Amino acid sequence: MLTPFAFQSGHARAAALCALLLVGARASAQTDPLPSWNDGPAKQAIIEFVQATTTQGSAKFVAPADRVATFDQDGTTWVEQPMYTQVVYCLERVPALAKAKPALKDVEPFKTVLSGDRAAMAKFTMPDLEKILGATLTGMTVDEFTAEVKIWLATAKHPRYKRPYTELVYQPMLEVMRLFRANGYRTYFVTGGGQDFVRVYSEEVYGIPPEQVVGTAGATQFSYDKSGKPVLTKVAKLLLNDDKAGKPEGIHLVIGRRPVAAFGNSIGDKQMLEYTQAGDGARLMMLVHHDDAVREYAYGPSSKVGTFSDALMAEAQKRGWTVISMKNDWKRIFAFE
Amino acid sequence: MLTPFAFQSGHARAAALCALLLVGARASAQTDPLPSWNDGPAKQAIIEFVQATTTQGSAKFVAPADRVATFDQDGTTWVEQPMYTQVVYCLERVPALAKAKPALKDVEPFKTVLSGDRAAMAKFTMPDLEKILGATLTGMTVDEFTAEVKIWLATAKHPRYKRPYTELVYQPMLEVMRLFRANGYRTYFVTGGGQDFVRVYSEEVYGIPPEQVVGTAGATQFSYDKSGKPVLTKVAKLLLNDDKAGKPEGIHLVIGRRPVAAFGNSIGDKQMLEYTQAGDGARLMMLVHHDDAVREYAYGPSSKVGTFSDALMAEAQKRGWTVISMKNDWKRIFAFE
């Protein structure tokens, strides 16, 4: 009786193992890679694209080396209202700057910023803003700048959500980035925001390392500090204005490959999406449409505010870009919800 | 007797497997990752550095995300004599250019280039060279430029070795790059050569993908061609002169991390090595010294030709950088030897 028993025992074990494996496989197949998305054409487009471009033998297969997906940041992967986070940073840096350089206290536009008069600040001209950005984004070493941004991020809060800016990240877009990366894609930021600013938190918050951040970039200047140590100082010389036509130009400069997928939300992303689409083979172009005033903000063709214009919506329809409705496509917007 | 037999059988199988694994491990331990290197301090420095920085628990351990190694190209990973390959390219492109724009035939310095008078060309001034570089490196789309370089690389031959330039790659340095990559390092070019030029062959020849080529970079301009397709045109606006102080500046622009290892061969690499060394933790800085007139070229402190000056050798000694002697450290220089 030993052999039959042993056989049965082994068979029972194998059967149990098979059952376990099958349950595992079913559970895995049932795991939704985009749980914060409602079912709909946007979610479907993303899942189908990733599947088609990474399935060996698929007509749409994309070689691993070419798997580059680019994401705008402000308004595409985190909140950009009521003001770009980096501009808030620059304004909120002014008191510390005035402490170090007291002469600034009597000079405009710094005087107005220090007064805290929001209405007056709202009337700043482009040259005013440039003075503030120049004073807060240049003149320090790269390491000093990184330290300053880290300190600010740890304490600053968004006026509406009363939370750190780094929590105002769109959970559905984090899931998209993870899905792409889990399928061999490199995810890049291609942002109008400052490259050095975004690099400070991009890895921790989005899983995007510094070398995959393409942003508006000023020059740095190599020199030696008093102790003879080499340092890079941020100087007021613009190398790349990473907006509109600057986005494909920046992509070429830093990546040197055409993306196969691109995500944006504004007229500043139009050229990036066009450039992405102009390549051969499978392509995915998507625009986040801010149409949810309750959970986030509504601005776009209907609200006539902001940068998602009627013209951009018309181009999206003409070119077959997929528009993501925050209101309808996103089950959840933030991780803290 | 069934049980002991089964046990013995299992034991025998396990023993055989162990023997196999041990043989495998011994074979692996005996495989030299740098077979084209002679034993010596340079080879030892590389192997010890890679081992120490990638061994968990080592005091010199470097986290995978920070494993960035940068390599100069001309003179560090391929032949740069008697002329930088890209300059040869520009000169040899002139006939095709003159065919497309016949007016150039009567204009200097193009007239001299077309005459083939090498002695006259050797006397070109910097402005002469700039005219030639400008005419052959800008004005076309990025795709057109890539196609032109590919055609040239397929046919051009080095005057001494009578081989394609892409074969004049230092086999010992290819082995170093592979060793680094096999241990989780990302290998980057940081070259004074044109970023777009080097990208054409860097992946195939060195295993370095386009996004890991930091080079001298001109701007591109986004526009639409006659059919409405978006194109990037190379324009005559320098964004990054990736030489000397421009190397750490370029590293910050494109990589945004400080390298932990850097390889160069000339005074143009000094700042990159200094910047690398100034970081915390384990660091490796190496300079290739061209002292082998028989197999390659000899230029440097002794020959008083070229860019490996006495001052650079003094700095290497002062800072503890390892100098690689091509003559003594490299068993084999080229794969075709």
PDB file of N, CA and C in Angstrom, chain A residues 13-101:
ATOM      1  N   ARG A  13      -0.802  16.577  -3.411  1.00  0.00           N
ATOM      2  CA  ARG A  13       0.025  17.768  -3.239  1.00  0.00           C
ATOM      3  C   ARG A  13       0.114  18.571  -4.533  1.00  0.00           C
ATOM      4  N   ALA A  14       0.348  17.855  -5.621  1.00  0.00           N
ATOM      5  CA  ALA A  14       0.469  18.513  -6.921  1.00  0.00           C
ATOM      6  C   ALA A  14      -0.827  19.230  -7.281  1.00  0.00           C
ATOM      7  N   ALA A  15      -1.957  18.530  -6.995  1.00  0.00           N
ATOM      8  CA  ALA A  15      -3.259  19.123  -7.318  1.00  0.00           C
ATOM      9  C   ALA A  15      -3.468  20.403  -6.510  1.00  0.00           C
ATOM     10  N   ALA A  16      -3.085  20.315  -5.237  1.00  0.00           N
ATOM     11  CA  ALA A  16      -3.242  21.489  -4.380  1.00  0.00           C
ATOM     12  C   ALA A  16      -2.379  22.645  -4.896  1.00  0.00           C
ATOM     13  N   LEU A  17      -1.159  22.273  -5.314  1.00  0.00           N
ATOM     14  CA  LEU A  17      -0.231  23.279  -5.835  1.00  0.00           C
ATOM     15  C   LEU A  17      -0.797  23.929  -7.102  1.00  0.00           C
ATOM     16  N   CYS A  18      -1.335  23.043  -7.996  1.00  0.00           N
ATOM     17  CA  CYS A  18      -1.921  23.552  -9.236  1.00  0.00           C
ATOM     18  C   CYS A  18      -3.064  24.511  -8.935  1.00  0.00           C
ATOM     19  N   ALA A  19      -3.910  24.109  -7.983  1.00  0.00           N
ATOM     20  CA  ALA A  19      -5.055  24.953  -7.632  1.00  0.00           C
ATOM     21  C   ALA A  19      -4.563  26.315  -7.156  1.00  0.00           C
ATOM     22  N   LEU A  20      -3.496  26.253  -6.341  1.00  0.00           N
ATOM     23  CA  LEU A  20      -2.922  27.475  -5.804  1.00  0.00           C
ATOM     24  C   LEU A  20      -2.378  28.362  -6.923  1.00  0.00           C
ATOM     25  N   LEU A  21      -1.659  27.700  -7.851  1.00  0.00           N
ATOM     26  CA  LEU A  21      -1.064  28.450  -8.955  1.00  0.00           C
ATOM     27  C   LEU A  21      -2.150  29.080  -9.819  1.00  0.00           C
ATOM     28  N   LEU A  22      -3.238  28.290 -10.049  1.00  0.00           N
ATOM     29  CA  LEU A  22      -4.316  28.805 -10.884  1.00  0.00           C
ATOM     30  C   LEU A  22      -4.990  29.995 -10.218  1.00  0.00           C
ATOM     31  N   VAL A  23      -5.187  29.881  -8.901  1.00  0.00           N
ATOM     32  CA  VAL A  23      -5.780  30.998  -8.166  1.00  0.00           C
ATOM     33  C   VAL A  23      -4.872  32.224  -8.300  1.00  0.00           C
ATOM     34  N   GLY A  24      -3.566  31.965  -8.163  1.00  0.00           N
ATOM     35  CA  GLY A  24      -2.604  33.056  -8.289  1.00  0.00           C
ATOM     36  C   GLY A  24      -2.690  33.716  -9.651  1.00  0.00           C
ATOM     37  N   ALA A  25      -2.749  32.894 -10.689  1.00  0.00           N
ATOM     38  CA  ALA A  25      -2.813  33.417 -12.048  1.00  0.00           C
ATOM     39  C   ALA A  25      -4.096  34.214 -12.255  1.00  0.00           C
ATOM     40  N   ARG A  26      -5.211  33.670 -11.736  1.00  0.00           N
ATOM     41  CA  ARG A  26      -6.481  34.383 -11.890  1.00  0.00           C
ATOM     42  C   ARG A  26      -6.441  35.706 -11.140  1.00  0.00           C
ATOM     43  N   ALA A  27      -5.882  35.653  -9.922  1.00  0.00           N
ATOM     44  CA  ALA A  27      -5.799  36.878  -9.125  1.00  0.00           C
ATOM     45  C   ALA A  27      -4.969  37.914  -9.869  1.00  0.00           C
ATOM     46  N   SER A  28      -3.861  37.437 -10.482  1.00  0.00           N
ATOM     47  CA  SER A  28      -2.984  38.333 -11.198  1.00  0.00           C
ATOM     48  C   SER A  28      -3.694  38.930 -12.413  1.00  0.00           C
ATOM     49  N   ALA A  29      -4.429  38.073 -13.137  1.00  0.00           N
ATOM     50  CA  ALA A  29      -5.145  38.550 -14.316  1.00  0.00           C
ATOM     51  C   ALA A  29      -6.218  39.558 -13.918  1.00  0.00           C
ATOM     52  N   GLN A  30      -6.733  39.378 -12.708  1.00  0.00           N
ATOM     53  CA  GLN A  30      -7.812  40.259 -12.275  1.00  0.00           C
ATOM     54  C   GLN A  30      -7.298  41.539 -11.626  1.00  0.00           C
ATOM     55  N   THR A  31      -5.995  41.626 -11.378  1.00  0.00           N
ATOM     56  CA  THR A  31      -5.465  42.834 -10.760  1.00  0.00           C
ATOM     57  C   THR A  31      -5.527  43.964 -11.781  1.00  0.00           C
ATOM     58  N   ASP A  32      -6.224  45.000 -11.424  1.00  0.00           N
ATOM     59  CA  ASP A  32      -6.385  46.135 -12.326  1.00  0.00           C
ATOM     60  C   ASP A  32      -5.152  47.031 -12.190  1.00  0.00           C
ATOM     61  N   PRO A  33      -4.383  47.230 -13.280  1.00  0.00           N
ATOM     62  CA  PRO A  33      -3.186  48.081 -13.154  1.00  0.00           C
ATOM     63  C   PRO A  33      -3.551  49.557 -12.982  1.00  0.00           C
ATOM     64  N   LEU A  34      -4.793  49.903 -13.286  1.00  0.00           N
ATOM     65  CA  LEU A  34      -5.217  51.304 -13.195  1.00  0.00           C
ATOM     66  C   LEU A  34      -6.466  51.419 -12.315  1.00  0.00           C
ATOM     67  N   PRO A  35      -6.352  51.070 -11.026  1.00  0.00           N
ATOM     68  CA  PRO A  35      -7.542  51.009 -10.170  1.00  0.00           C
ATOM     69  C   PRO A  35      -8.221  52.358  -9.937  1.00  0.00           C
ATOM     70  N   SER A  36      -7.492  53.468 -10.145  1.00  0.00           N
ATOM     71  CA  SER A  36      -8.118  54.772  -9.918  1.00  0.00           C
ATOM     72  C   SER A  36      -8.821  55.305 -11.160  1.00  0.00           C
ATOM     73  N   TRP A  37      -8.863  54.491 -12.197  1.00  0.00           N
ATOM     74  CA  TRP A  37      -9.522  54.901 -13.434  1.00  0.00           C
ATOM     75  C   TRP A  37     -10.878  54.214 -13.551  1.00  0.00           C
ATOM     76  N   ASN A  38     -11.874  54.963 -14.011  1.00  0.00           N
ATOM     77  CA  ASN A  38     -13.142  54.349 -14.395  1.00  0.00           C
ATOM     78  C   ASN A  38     -12.972  53.701 -15.763  1.00  0.00           C
ATOM     79  N   ASP A  39     -13.743  52.657 -16.001  1.00  0.00           N
ATOM     80  CA  ASP A  39     -13.708  52.054 -17.333  1.00  0.00           C
ATOM     81  C   ASP A  39     -14.174  53.080 -18.354  1.00  0.00           C
ATOM     82  N   GLY A  40     -13.551  53.062 -19.506  1.00  0.00           N
ATOM     83  CA  GLY A  40     -13.911  54.035 -20.536  1.00  0.00           C
ATOM     84  C   GLY A  40     -12.831  54.052 -21.593  1.00  0.00           C
ATOM     85  N   PRO A  41     -13.014  54.867 -22.630  1.00  0.00           N
ATOM     86  CA  PRO A  41     -12.054  54.863 -23.746  1.00  0.00           C
ATOM     87  C   PRO A  41     -10.635  55.270 -23.335  1.00  0.00           C
ATOM     88  N   ALA A  42     -10.498  56.150 -22.355  1.00  0.00           N
ATOM     89  CA  ALA A  42      -9.146  56.589 -21.962  1.00  0.00           C
ATOM     90  C   ALA A  42      -8.388  55.438 -21.306  1.00  0.00           C
ATOM     91  N   LYS A  43      -8.997  54.826 -20.314  1.00  0.00           N
ATOM     92  CA  LYS A  43      -8.356  53.695 -19.626  1.00  0.00           C
ATOM     93  C   LYS A  43      -8.048  52.572 -20.617  1.00  0.00           C
ATOM     94  N   GLN A  44      -9.018  52.308 -21.467  1.00  0.00           N
ATOM     95  CA  GLN A  44      -8.858  51.245 -22.462  1.00  0.00           C
ATOM     96  C   GLN A  44      -7.695  51.544 -23.422  1.00  0.00           C
ATOM     97  N   ALA A  45      -7.595  52.805 -23.835  1.00  0.00           N
ATOM     98  CA  ALA A  45      -6.521  53.193 -24.772  1.00  0.00           C
ATOM     99  C   ALA A  45      -5.151  52.936 -24.151  1.00  0.00           C
ATOM    100  N   ILE A  46      -5.013  53.264 -22.875  1.00  0.00           N
ATOM    101  CA  ILE A  46      -3.717  53.087 -22.200  1.00  0.00           C
ATOM    102  C   ILE A  46      -3.373  51.599 -22.089  1.00  0.00           C
ATOM    103  N   ILE A  47      -4.327  50.827 -21.594  1.00  0.00           N
ATOM    104  CA  ILE A  47      -4.059  49.395 -21.380  1.00  0.00           C
ATOM    105  C   ILE A  47      -3.795  48.684 -22.706  1.00  0.00           C
ATOM    106  N   GLU A  48      -4.588  49.000 -23.708  1.00  0.00           N
ATOM    107  CA  GLU A  48      -4.387  48.358 -25.014  1.00  0.00           C
ATOM    108  C   GLU A  48      -3.045  48.749 -25.625  1.00  0.00           C
ATOM    109  N   PHE A  49      -2.668  50.021 -25.458  1.00  0.00           N
ATOM    110  CA  PHE A  49      -1.407  50.476 -26.031  1.00  0.00           C
ATOM    111  C   PHE A  49      -0.225  49.750 -25.388  1.00  0.00           C
ATOM    112  N   VAL A  50      -0.226  49.694 -24.057  1.00  0.00           N
ATOM    113  CA  VAL A  50       0.891  49.049 -23.364  1.00  0.00           C
ATOM    114  C   VAL A  50       0.956  47.572 -23.743  1.00  0.00           C
ATOM    115  N   GLN A  51      -0.194  46.931 -23.792  1.00  0.00           N
ATOM    116  CA  GLN A  51      -0.229  45.507 -24.133  1.00  0.00           C
ATOM    117  C   GLN A  51       0.271  45.273 -25.568  1.00  0.00           C
ATOM    118  N   ALA A  52      -0.254  46.062 -26.502  1.00  0.00           N
ATOM    119  CA  ALA A  52       0.095  45.860 -27.914  1.00  0.00           C
ATOM    120  C   ALA A  52       1.577  46.136 -28.171  1.00  0.00           C
ATOM    121  N   THR A  53       2.125  47.143 -27.508  1.00  0.00           N
ATOM    122  CA  THR A  53       3.506  47.532 -27.821  1.00  0.00           C
ATOM    123  C   THR A  53       4.538  46.669 -27.096  1.00  0.00           C
ATOM    124  N   THR A  54       4.073  45.834 -26.172  1.00  0.00           N
ATOM    125  CA  THR A  54       5.033  45.018 -25.420  1.00  0.00           C
ATOM    126  C   THR A  54       4.801  43.525 -25.614  1.00  0.00           C
ATOM    127  N   THR A  55       3.894  43.169 -26.511  1.00  0.00           N
ATOM    128  CA  THR A  55       3.633  41.762 -26.788  1.00  0.00           C
ATOM    129  C   THR A  55       4.449  41.342 -28.004  1.00  0.00           C
ATOM    130  N   GLN A  56       5.381  40.422 -27.777  1.00  0.00           N
ATOM    131  CA  GLN A  56       6.204  39.899 -28.879  1.00  0.00           C
ATOM    132  C   GLN A  56       5.296  39.369 -29.983  1.00  0.00           C
ATOM    133  N   GLY A  57       5.573  39.744 -31.220  1.00  0.00           N
ATOM    134  CA  GLY A  57       4.792  39.261 -32.344  1.00  0.00           C
ATOM    135  C   GLY A  57       3.648  40.185 -32.701  1.00  0.00           C
ATOM    136  N   SER A  58       3.301  41.099 -31.813  1.00  0.00           N
ATOM    137  CA  SER A  58       2.255  42.073 -32.121  1.00  0.00           C
ATOM    138  C   SER A  58       2.736  42.995 -33.232  1.00  0.00           C
ATOM    139  N   ALA A  59       1.822  43.395 -34.101  1.00  0.00           N
ATOM    140  CA  ALA A  59       2.180  44.312 -35.191  1.00  0.00           C
ATOM    141  C   ALA A  59       2.626  45.654 -34.621  1.00  0.00           C
ATOM    142  N   LYS A  60       2.191  45.948 -33.422  1.00  0.00           N
ATOM    143  CA  LYS A  60       2.521  47.232 -32.791  1.00  0.00           C
ATOM    144  C   LYS A  60       3.694  47.133 -31.818  1.00  0.00           C
ATOM    145  N   PHE A  61       4.388  46.000 -31.816  1.00  0.00           N
ATOM    146  CA  PHE A  61       5.486  45.781 -30.858  1.00  0.00           C
ATOM    147  C   PHE A  61       6.534  46.890 -30.957  1.00  0.00           C
ATOM    148  N   VAL A  62       6.976  47.369 -29.811  1.00  0.00           N
ATOM    149  CA  VAL A  62       8.034  48.388 -29.749  1.00  0.00           C
ATOM    150  C   VAL A  62       9.225  47.771 -29.011  1.00  0.00           C
ATOM    151  N   ALA A  63      10.387  47.820 -29.627  1.00  0.00           N
ATOM    152  CA  ALA A  63      11.590  47.253 -29.006  1.00  0.00           C
ATOM    153  C   ALA A  63      11.840  47.938 -27.664  1.00  0.00           C
ATOM    154  N   PRO A  64      12.336  47.197 -26.671  1.00  0.00           N
ATOM    155  CA  PRO A  64      12.563  47.787 -25.346  1.00  0.00           C
ATOM    156  C   PRO A  64      13.354  49.095 -25.377  1.00  0.00           C
ATOM    157  N   ALA A  65      14.380  49.165 -26.214  1.00  0.00           N
ATOM    158  CA  ALA A  65      15.211  50.375 -26.241  1.00  0.00           C
ATOM    159  C   ALA A  65      14.413  51.616 -26.635  1.00  0.00           C
ATOM    160  N   ASP A  66      13.365  51.403 -27.415  1.00  0.00           N
ATOM    161  CA  ASP A  66      12.583  52.552 -27.909  1.00  0.00           C
ATOM    162  C   ASP A  66      11.411  52.914 -27.008  1.00  0.00           C
ATOM    163  N   ARG A  67      11.257  52.194 -25.913  1.00  0.00           N
ATOM    164  CA  ARG A  67      10.089  52.446 -25.048  1.00  0.00           C
ATOM    165  C   ARG A  67      10.287  53.680 -24.172  1.00  0.00           C
ATOM    166  N   VAL A  68       9.963  54.811 -24.743  1.00  0.00           N
ATOM    167  CA  VAL A  68      10.082  56.088 -24.037  1.00  0.00           C
ATOM    168  C   VAL A  68       8.700  56.729 -23.978  1.00  0.00           C
ATOM    169  N   ALA A  69       8.261  57.046 -22.759  1.00  0.00           N
ATOM    170  CA  ALA A  69       6.991  57.751 -22.570  1.00  0.00           C
ATOM    171  C   ALA A  69       7.282  59.058 -21.857  1.00  0.00           C
ATOM    172  N   THR A  70       6.747  60.166 -22.387  1.00  0.00           N
ATOM    173  CA  THR A  70       7.024  61.484 -21.802  1.00  0.00           C
ATOM    174  C   THR A  70       5.759  62.064 -21.180  1.00  0.00           C
ATOM    175  N   PHE A  71       5.954  62.727 -20.064  1.00  0.00           N
ATOM    176  CA  PHE A  71       4.848  63.312 -19.305  1.00  0.00           C
ATOM    177  C   PHE A  71       5.146  64.777 -19.000  1.00  0.00           C
ATOM    178  N   ASP A  72       4.217  65.637 -19.368  1.00  0.00           N
ATOM    179  CA  ASP A  72       4.243  66.985 -18.824  1.00  0.00           C
ATOM    180  C   ASP A  72       3.990  66.878 -17.325  1.00  0.00           C
ATOM    181  N   GLN A  73       4.418  67.885 -16.537  1.00  0.00           N
ATOM    182  CA  GLN A  73       4.158  67.785 -15.106  1.00  0.00           C
ATOM    183  C   GLN A  73       2.976  68.650 -14.647  1.00  0.00           C
ATOM    184  N   ASP A  74       3.121  69.978 -14.706  1.00  0.00           N
ATOM    185  CA  ASP A  74       2.077  70.866 -14.171  1.00  0.00           C
ATOM    186  C   ASP A  74       0.750  70.665 -14.913  1.00  0.00           C
ATOM    187  N   GLY A  75      -0.264  70.251 -14.191  1.00  0.00           N
ATOM    188  CA  GLY A  75      -1.581  70.050 -14.792  1.00  0.00           C
ATOM    189  C   GLY A  75      -1.759  68.684 -15.422  1.00  0.00           C
ATOM    190  N   THR A  76      -0.674  67.944 -15.585  1.00  0.00           N
ATOM    191  CA  THR A  76      -0.772  66.596 -16.156  1.00  0.00           C
ATOM    192  C   THR A  76      -0.551  65.538 -15.083  1.00  0.00           C
ATOM    193  N   THR A  77       0.388  65.800 -14.173  1.00  0.00           N
ATOM    194  CA  THR A  77       0.614  64.816 -13.109  1.00  0.00           C
ATOM    195  C   THR A  77       0.450  65.413 -11.715  1.00  0.00           C
ATOM    196  N   TRP A  78       0.314  66.720 -11.626  1.00  0.00           N
ATOM    197  CA  TRP A  78      -0.060  67.344 -10.339  1.00  0.00           C
ATOM    198  C   TRP A  78      -0.764  68.663 -10.604  1.00  0.00           C
ATOM    199  N   VAL A  79      -1.364  69.194  -9.520  1.00  0.00           N
ATOM    200  CA  VAL A  79      -2.181  70.408  -9.587  1.00  0.00           C
ATOM    201  C   VAL A  79      -1.338  71.603 -10.031  1.00  0.00           C
ATOM    202  N   GLU A  80      -1.872  72.405 -10.950  1.00  0.00           N
ATOM    203  CA  GLU A  80      -1.146  73.597 -11.406  1.00  0.00           C
ATOM    204  C   GLU A  80      -1.916  74.874 -11.059  1.00  0.00           C
ATOM    205  N   GLN A  81      -3.046  74.714 -10.345  1.00  0.00           N
ATOM    206  CA  GLN A  81      -3.840  75.871  -9.949  1.00  0.00           C
ATOM    207  C   GLN A  81      -3.701  76.133  -8.445  1.00  0.00           C
ATOM    208  N   PRO A  82      -3.858  77.316  -7.946  1.00  0.00           N
ATOM    209  CA  PRO A  82      -4.127  78.538  -8.717  1.00  0.00           C
ATOM    210  C   PRO A  82      -2.875  79.118  -9.370  1.00  0.00           C
ATOM    211  N   MET A  83      -1.718  78.482  -9.137  1.00  0.00           N
ATOM    212  CA  MET A  83      -0.449  79.019  -9.633  1.00  0.00           C
ATOM    213  C   MET A  83       0.529  77.848  -9.783  1.00  0.00           C
ATOM    214  N   TYR A  84       1.418  77.904 -10.750  1.00  0.00           N
ATOM    215  CA  TYR A  84       2.451  76.870 -10.866  1.00  0.00           C
ATOM    216  C   TYR A  84       3.220  76.775  -9.544  1.00  0.00           C
ATOM    217  N   THR A  85       3.432  75.571  -9.076  1.00  0.00           N
ATOM    218  CA  THR A  85       4.085  75.369  -7.784  1.00  0.00           C
ATOM    219  C   THR A  85       5.444  76.067  -7.722  1.00  0.00           C
ATOM    220  N   GLN A  86       6.186  76.013  -8.835  1.00  0.00           N
ATOM    221  CA  GLN A  86       7.512  76.629  -8.800  1.00  0.00           C
ATOM    222  C   GLN A  86       7.434  78.146  -8.640  1.00  0.00           C
ATOM    223  N   VAL A  87       6.397  78.758  -9.193  1.00  0.00           N
ATOM    224  CA  VAL A  87       6.227  80.206  -9.027  1.00  0.00           C
ATOM    225  C   VAL A  87       5.890  80.512  -7.567  1.00  0.00           C
ATOM    226  N   VAL A  88       5.064  79.653  -6.951  1.00  0.00           N
ATOM    227  CA  VAL A  88       4.779  79.808  -5.517  1.00  0.00           C
ATOM    228  C   VAL A  88       6.093  79.729  -4.734  1.00  0.00           C
ATOM    229  N   TYR A  89       6.901  78.740  -5.103  1.00  0.00           N
ATOM    230  CA  TYR A  89       8.210  78.593  -4.443  1.00  0.00           C
ATOM    231  C   TYR A  89       9.003  79.887  -4.527  1.00  0.00           C
ATOM    232  N   CYS A  90       9.090  80.438  -5.729  1.00  0.00           N
ATOM    233  CA  CYS A  90       9.901  81.645  -5.931  1.00  0.00           C
ATOM    234  C   CYS A  90       9.373  82.795  -5.073  1.00  0.00           C
ATOM    235  N   LEU A  91       8.046  82.957  -5.054  1.00  0.00           N
ATOM    236  CA  LEU A  91       7.459  84.041  -4.248  1.00  0.00           C
ATOM    237  C   LEU A  91       7.738  83.810  -2.762  1.00  0.00           C
ATOM    238  N   GLU A  92       7.583  82.577  -2.331  1.00  0.00           N
ATOM    239  CA  GLU A  92       7.753  82.288  -0.899  1.00  0.00           C
ATOM    240  C   GLU A  92       9.217  82.256  -0.464  1.00  0.00           C
ATOM    241  N   ARG A  93      10.120  82.229  -1.433  1.00  0.00           N
ATOM    242  CA  ARG A  93      11.553  82.303  -1.114  1.00  0.00           C
ATOM    243  C   ARG A  93      11.991  83.740  -0.846  1.00  0.00           C
ATOM    244  N   VAL A  94      11.189  84.713  -1.297  1.00  0.00           N
ATOM    245  CA  VAL A  94      11.613  86.121  -1.226  1.00  0.00           C
ATOM    246  C   VAL A  94      11.945  86.573   0.203  1.00  0.00           C
ATOM    247  N   PRO A  95      11.154  86.218   1.235  1.00  0.00           N
ATOM    248  CA  PRO A  95      11.546  86.651   2.593  1.00  0.00           C
ATOM    249  C   PRO A  95      12.942  86.186   2.997  1.00  0.00           C
ATOM    250  N   ALA A  96      13.273  84.936   2.725  1.00  0.00           N
ATOM    251  CA  ALA A  96      14.608  84.434   3.073  1.00  0.00           C
ATOM    252  C   ALA A  96      15.682  85.191   2.301  1.00  0.00           C
ATOM    253  N   LEU A  97      15.358  85.488   1.042  1.00  0.00           N
ATOM    254  CA  LEU A  97      16.289  86.217   0.180  1.00  0.00           C
ATOM    255  C   LEU A  97      16.520  87.622   0.736  1.00  0.00           C
ATOM    256  N   ALA A  98      15.436  88.267   1.167  1.00  0.00           N
ATOM    257  CA  ALA A  98      15.526  89.634   1.697  1.00  0.00           C
ATOM    258  C   ALA A  98      16.284  89.662   3.029  1.00  0.00           C
ATOM    259  N   LYS A  99      16.212  88.555   3.739  1.00  0.00           N
ATOM    260  CA  LYS A  99      16.959  88.456   4.997  1.00  0.00           C
ATOM    261  C   LYS A  99      18.467  88.439   4.698  1.00  0.00           C
ATOM    262  N   ALA A 100      18.827  87.705   3.634  1.00  0.00           N
ATOM    263  CA  ALA A 100      20.236  87.619   3.250  1.00  0.00           C
ATOM    264  C   ALA A 100      20.705  88.898   2.567  1.00  0.00           C
ATOM    265  N   LYS A 101      19.794  89.531   1.818  1.00  0.00           N
ATOM    266  CA  LYS A 101      20.144  90.770   1.101  1.00  0.00           C
ATOM    267  C   LYS A 101      19.116  91.843   1.454  1.00  0.00           C
TER     268      LYS A 101
END
